Every structure is written in C-alpha cells, then in structure tokens.
Amino acid sequence: MKQVVWAGILFAICVPLCFAQGGPPVIADDPETPGTNHWEINTAFVSTVLSHATEYQAPFLDFNYGAGEWVQLKFQVPFNLVSAHFGVGNPQVGVKIRFLDESKRGFSFSTYPQFTFGGTASAVQQDLASPGWQMFLPVEVSKTFGKFQVDGEAGYNLQQQFPNEIWLGIVGGYEPTERIQLLAEVHDIEAQRFNESEPVFDLGTRLKLTKLTTLLFTAGRSLPGTSGEVQKFFSFLGIQFTL
C-alpha cells in the first residue's frame, strides 16, 4: 500500500510538468515509431547498484527499424559485467504496432509484444543472464494537452522460470527548448498477486547534439515499500542515432 501512495504523489508532481516521450532512457515506452525505413539505434552504459553487488551493461545495444509508418521492429542485446564476469545477457526482439494516431483520433495507442530469450547455461551460472524465456505483452497510450503530454504503459510479463508480473509506468517531462527534454518516470513491477512490488522513480534528459544524435541520461532508485530486490541507484547514459 505504501508504494501505491508514493506512486500517486509522484504522478501528481510529474503530470502538470509533462511533455513526454517513452523509450530509452526511461523504462516505459510510448506509441511512437521511427517512421518508414528509418532507424533508431540506442547505445548506452547502464549501471545498477544493488544491496549485494553492482551490475553493468557495457554496452547496452538497442536497434529499432521503422517497417512502415506505424510499425517498429526491435532487437536488443546487453553485454553484462557482473563480479568480474563479462558476457552477453538476455537478447530481446519485439514488434510495436501503433493502432491509433493522436493527429487523427485525439490520442495515440499501440501494443508492443517483446520476447526475451533465456540466457545460456554459462551466462546464467555467472549471473550474466536470467534463465528461461520471457514474453512481455504491453499497451501504450499517449495524449497531448497543448504543451503537456502524458505517456503510460501497462503490460503483463510471462516468465518461464519465475512468477508472472504486471508492469506499470508513467513518463513525464518538460521541454524548455527544442534541443532539451527533461524527463521524470514512476515505474512499478508487481508479482505474486500484488504481494511483491518493485516501484522505482527516475529523472533524466534527452539533449539533441546534432540532427542525427541525441544524448540520453536517467538516474533513479527504488521507492520505499519495495518488497523485491532494492536498487539503491541505477543510471543510463547513452547516445541515440536516428538514420
């Protein structure tokens, strides 16, 4: 219950300031796609400080291709560094389909199924990857109110080796100039019929460096009430290439 109260407070703070876009560097995604025959490639250094260890993804690679105006194909692979072990984590593929566009329907709406492959036996043994496959089945919605916009994502995560999860996320931000976008996010993962909860909060930015490159950054931590593994601090620092 405590984490729900925290999420409500942060939602109230974020929404009045938001001009948002989901996807890297935040956790939740949005209905936007790269556009026909366009690429969006995200490369990043990701760190997560847990109570017992610090984990790195160096590099984190995320490739997205616009297979039509409303369709996005995705391939993602992290290279993980944990306790002096380095190797490939859990690769992921996905297809985003935007069914409604705000310019025509008043809001945008999409679905974004994503399949994560189980790690190899050696990667699992070295804590570089998780065992078993996962299938994430989310929906995304986006609505603009003048200079303000709200992006939300909700999904069900099927897991072969662990209990299934419900993912909930809200992203907001503020765009002071055409080159800078400030971001805020509340995200929660619920499992065991809402008896296990992993709420987090993060702040970040997108800074347009050139016509084709954008700096991506977020930093955050777990919220009070976390019953799963506590993330004392996590960060995402990367570059987005649009081609």
Short mmCIF file of C-alpha atoms in Angstrom, two decimals:
data_model
loop_
_atom_site.label_atom_id
_atom_site.label_comp_id
_atom_site.label_asym_id
_atom_site.label_seq_id
_atom_site.Cartn_x
_atom_site.Cartn_y
_atom_site.Cartn_z
CA MET A 1 0.00 0.00 0.00
CA LYS A 2 2.87 2.36 0.81
CA GLN A 3 4.28 2.10 -2.72
CA VAL A 4 0.88 2.99 -4.19
CA VAL A 5 0.82 6.19 -2.10
CA TRP A 6 4.33 7.10 -3.30
CA ALA A 7 3.35 6.47 -6.92
CA GLY A 8 0.29 8.69 -6.52
CA ILE A 9 2.33 11.54 -5.07
CA LEU A 10 4.96 11.36 -7.81
CA PHE A 11 2.28 11.09 -10.50
CA ALA A 12 0.72 14.30 -9.21
CA ILE A 13 4.12 16.01 -9.38
CA CYS A 14 5.04 14.75 -12.85
CA VAL A 15 1.84 15.21 -14.81
CA PRO A 16 1.49 19.01 -14.52
CA LEU A 17 5.03 19.38 -15.92
CA CYS A 18 5.00 16.74 -18.59
CA PHE A 19 5.86 16.84 -22.22
CA ALA A 20 6.86 13.25 -22.54
CA GLN A 21 8.30 10.57 -24.75
CA GLY A 22 8.79 6.99 -23.60
CA GLY A 23 11.53 4.55 -24.51
CA PRO A 24 15.26 4.95 -23.74
CA PRO A 25 16.50 6.31 -21.41
CA VAL A 26 13.32 5.57 -19.38
CA ILE A 27 11.79 2.14 -18.74
CA ALA A 28 8.23 2.57 -20.05
CA ASP A 29 7.65 3.01 -23.77
CA ASP A 30 5.25 5.09 -25.85
CA PRO A 31 3.31 4.60 -29.13
CA GLU A 32 5.83 6.48 -31.32
CA THR A 33 7.73 4.68 -34.11
CA PRO A 34 10.85 5.72 -36.11
CA GLY A 35 8.96 6.17 -39.41
CA THR A 36 9.13 4.24 -42.67
CA ASN A 37 12.63 2.87 -43.41
CA HIS A 38 14.16 4.89 -40.57
CA TRP A 39 16.49 3.55 -37.88
CA GLU A 40 16.71 4.47 -34.21
CA ILE A 41 19.81 2.98 -32.56
CA ASN A 42 20.46 3.40 -28.85
CA THR A 43 23.87 2.65 -27.33
CA ALA A 44 24.41 3.08 -23.61
CA PHE A 45 26.31 2.36 -20.42
CA VAL A 46 23.93 1.14 -17.71
CA SER A 47 24.79 0.63 -14.04
CA THR A 48 22.69 -0.81 -11.21
CA VAL A 49 23.76 -0.73 -7.56
CA LEU A 50 22.09 -3.49 -5.54
CA SER A 51 22.47 -4.30 -1.86
CA HIS A 52 24.90 -7.14 -2.61
CA ALA A 53 26.56 -6.16 -5.90
CA THR A 54 26.92 -3.62 -8.69
CA GLU A 55 25.96 -4.68 -12.21
CA TYR A 56 26.88 -3.02 -15.50
CA GLN A 57 25.65 -3.24 -19.07
CA ALA A 58 28.52 -2.04 -21.24
CA PRO A 59 27.44 -1.66 -23.89
CA PHE A 60 23.65 -1.86 -23.97
CA LEU A 61 22.57 -2.01 -27.64
CA ASP A 62 19.03 -1.36 -28.86
CA PHE A 63 18.19 -1.39 -32.60
CA ASN A 64 14.80 -0.18 -33.90
CA TYR A 65 13.61 -0.10 -37.52
CA GLY A 66 10.51 1.53 -38.95
CA ALA A 67 8.87 -1.15 -41.11
CA GLY A 68 6.12 1.23 -42.17
CA GLU A 69 4.79 4.40 -40.59
CA TRP A 70 3.04 2.59 -37.74
CA VAL A 71 5.26 -0.49 -37.25
CA GLN A 72 8.58 -0.79 -35.42
CA LEU A 73 10.88 -3.83 -35.30
CA LYS A 74 13.27 -4.17 -32.38
CA PHE A 75 16.40 -6.14 -31.48
CA GLN A 76 18.13 -5.52 -28.17
CA VAL A 77 21.17 -7.12 -26.58
CA PRO A 78 23.07 -6.17 -23.40
CA PHE A 79 26.69 -7.03 -22.70
CA ASN A 80 26.85 -7.51 -18.94
CA LEU A 81 29.66 -7.12 -16.43
CA VAL A 82 28.96 -8.74 -13.05
CA SER A 83 31.56 -9.71 -10.43
CA ALA A 84 34.44 -9.66 -12.96
CA HIS A 85 32.46 -11.82 -15.41
CA PHE A 86 31.64 -10.35 -18.82
CA GLY A 87 29.30 -11.69 -21.49
CA VAL A 88 26.04 -11.45 -23.41
CA GLY A 89 22.89 -11.06 -21.34
CA ASN A 90 19.34 -11.83 -22.45
CA PRO A 91 18.68 -10.80 -26.10
CA GLN A 92 15.23 -9.41 -26.87
CA VAL A 93 13.13 -8.98 -30.02
CA GLY A 94 9.86 -7.09 -30.40
CA VAL A 95 7.26 -5.59 -32.74
CA LYS A 96 5.46 -2.34 -31.94
CA ILE A 97 2.20 -1.63 -33.77
CA ARG A 98 0.52 1.77 -33.41
CA PHE A 99 -3.22 1.42 -34.00
CA LEU A 100 -4.31 4.99 -33.28
CA ASP A 101 -2.55 8.27 -34.03
CA GLU A 102 -3.20 11.40 -31.99
CA SER A 103 -3.38 13.64 -35.07
CA LYS A 104 -6.43 11.70 -36.26
CA ARG A 105 -8.00 10.17 -33.13
CA GLY A 106 -7.07 12.59 -30.35
CA PHE A 107 -4.64 10.17 -28.68
CA SER A 108 -2.08 7.57 -29.70
CA PHE A 109 -2.37 3.89 -28.83
CA SER A 110 -0.09 0.92 -29.51
CA THR A 111 0.86 -2.58 -28.46
CA TYR A 112 4.47 -3.75 -28.21
CA PRO A 113 4.95 -7.54 -27.72
CA GLN A 114 8.57 -8.35 -26.80
CA PHE A 115 10.18 -11.78 -26.44
CA THR A 116 13.29 -12.18 -24.28
CA PHE A 117 15.46 -15.25 -24.80
CA GLY A 118 16.75 -17.26 -21.86
CA GLY A 119 20.45 -16.99 -21.17
CA THR A 120 22.98 -19.69 -21.94
CA ALA A 121 23.93 -22.12 -19.17
CA SER A 122 27.31 -20.45 -18.63
CA ALA A 123 25.82 -16.93 -18.62
CA VAL A 124 23.19 -17.96 -16.07
CA GLN A 125 25.83 -19.62 -13.88
CA GLN A 126 27.89 -16.39 -13.87
CA ASP A 127 24.79 -14.20 -13.16
CA LEU A 128 25.16 -12.53 -16.55
CA ALA A 129 21.69 -13.57 -17.71
CA SER A 130 18.40 -14.90 -16.40
CA PRO A 131 17.23 -18.46 -17.09
CA GLY A 132 14.15 -19.13 -19.18
CA TRP A 133 12.29 -17.02 -21.70
CA GLN A 134 10.00 -14.05 -21.05
CA MET A 135 7.11 -12.66 -23.11
CA PHE A 136 6.05 -9.07 -22.39
CA LEU A 137 2.58 -8.06 -23.62
CA PRO A 138 2.04 -4.31 -23.07
CA VAL A 139 -0.12 -1.48 -24.38
CA GLU A 140 0.98 2.15 -24.61
CA VAL A 141 -1.09 5.31 -24.72
CA SER A 142 -0.14 8.95 -25.28
CA LYS A 143 -2.20 12.14 -25.03
CA THR A 144 -1.16 15.77 -25.56
CA PHE A 145 -2.77 18.77 -23.83
CA GLY A 146 -1.30 21.83 -25.50
CA LYS A 147 2.32 21.84 -24.31
CA PHE A 148 1.66 18.94 -21.97
CA GLN A 149 1.65 15.23 -22.71
CA VAL A 150 1.18 12.02 -20.72
CA ASP A 151 2.61 8.63 -21.74
CA GLY A 152 1.54 5.46 -19.97
CA GLU A 153 2.38 1.78 -20.38
CA ALA A 154 0.82 -1.28 -18.79
CA GLY A 155 1.75 -4.86 -19.56
CA TYR A 156 1.77 -8.48 -18.47
CA ASN A 157 5.14 -10.24 -18.38
CA LEU A 158 5.00 -14.02 -18.79
CA GLN A 159 8.08 -15.78 -17.38
CA GLN A 160 9.16 -19.38 -17.85
CA GLN A 161 11.19 -19.70 -14.64
CA PHE A 162 9.67 -17.06 -12.34
CA PRO A 163 6.20 -15.82 -11.32
CA ASN A 164 4.44 -13.69 -13.96
CA GLU A 165 4.48 -9.93 -13.45
CA ILE A 166 2.42 -6.81 -14.12
CA TRP A 167 4.40 -3.77 -15.30
CA LEU A 168 3.03 -0.21 -14.90
CA GLY A 169 4.77 3.01 -15.94
CA ILE A 170 4.09 6.73 -16.38
CA VAL A 171 6.57 9.07 -18.07
CA GLY A 172 6.50 12.86 -17.95
CA GLY A 173 8.82 15.72 -18.66
CA TYR A 174 9.27 19.29 -19.74
CA GLU A 175 10.76 20.67 -22.95
CA PRO A 176 12.28 24.10 -22.23
CA THR A 177 13.83 24.32 -25.72
CA GLU A 178 13.70 22.33 -28.94
CA ARG A 179 17.02 20.68 -28.03
CA ILE A 180 16.38 19.75 -24.37
CA GLN A 181 13.79 17.46 -22.86
CA LEU A 182 13.62 16.85 -19.11
CA LEU A 183 12.09 13.55 -18.01
CA ALA A 184 10.51 12.01 -14.91
CA GLU A 185 9.19 8.48 -14.52
CA VAL A 186 7.34 6.33 -12.00
CA HIS A 187 7.53 2.61 -12.76
CA ASP A 188 6.36 -0.43 -10.84
CA ILE A 189 6.62 -4.21 -11.26
CA GLU A 190 4.02 -6.24 -9.36
CA ALA A 191 4.16 -10.02 -8.78
CA GLN A 192 2.55 -12.69 -6.60
CA ARG A 193 -0.90 -11.07 -6.88
CA PHE A 194 0.48 -7.67 -5.82
CA ASN A 195 2.21 -9.13 -2.74
CA GLU A 196 5.62 -8.34 -4.26
CA SER A 197 6.32 -4.86 -5.59
CA GLU A 198 9.34 -3.11 -7.13
CA PRO A 199 8.48 0.60 -7.59
CA VAL A 200 11.20 2.95 -8.85
CA PHE A 201 11.47 6.64 -9.67
CA ASP A 202 13.94 8.24 -12.07
CA LEU A 203 14.81 11.63 -13.57
CA GLY A 204 16.60 12.23 -16.84
CA THR A 205 17.06 14.19 -20.01
CA ARG A 206 17.34 13.99 -23.78
CA LEU A 207 19.75 16.53 -25.25
CA LYS A 208 19.85 16.98 -29.03
CA LEU A 209 23.52 17.10 -30.01
CA THR A 210 23.19 17.10 -33.81
CA LYS A 211 20.47 16.38 -36.34
CA LEU A 212 21.21 12.65 -36.06
CA THR A 213 22.42 12.22 -32.46
CA THR A 214 20.84 12.71 -29.04
CA LEU A 215 22.37 12.34 -25.58
CA LEU A 216 20.27 10.13 -23.26
CA PHE A 217 20.52 10.11 -19.47
CA THR A 218 18.50 8.96 -16.47
CA ALA A 219 19.25 8.19 -12.83
CA GLY A 220 16.96 6.77 -10.19
CA ARG A 221 16.39 4.36 -7.32
CA SER A 222 13.83 2.12 -5.67
CA LEU A 223 10.99 3.74 -3.75
CA PRO A 224 10.08 2.96 -0.12
CA GLY A 225 7.86 -0.10 0.07
CA THR A 226 9.93 -2.24 -2.28
CA SER A 227 9.46 -5.90 -1.38
CA GLY A 228 11.70 -7.25 -4.15
CA GLU A 229 15.38 -6.55 -4.75
CA VAL A 230 16.21 -2.96 -3.82
CA GLN A 231 18.00 -0.87 -6.42
CA LYS A 232 19.97 1.65 -4.38
CA PHE A 233 20.88 3.53 -7.54
CA PHE A 234 20.65 2.99 -11.28
CA SER A 235 21.71 5.10 -14.25
CA PHE A 236 21.53 5.09 -18.04
CA LEU A 237 23.96 7.15 -20.14
CA GLY A 238 23.92 6.78 -23.91
CA ILE A 239 23.67 8.15 -27.40
CA GLN A 240 20.72 7.75 -29.76
CA PHE A 241 21.38 7.69 -33.51
CA THR A 242 18.49 8.39 -35.90
CA LEU A 243 19.08 7.46 -39.53
#
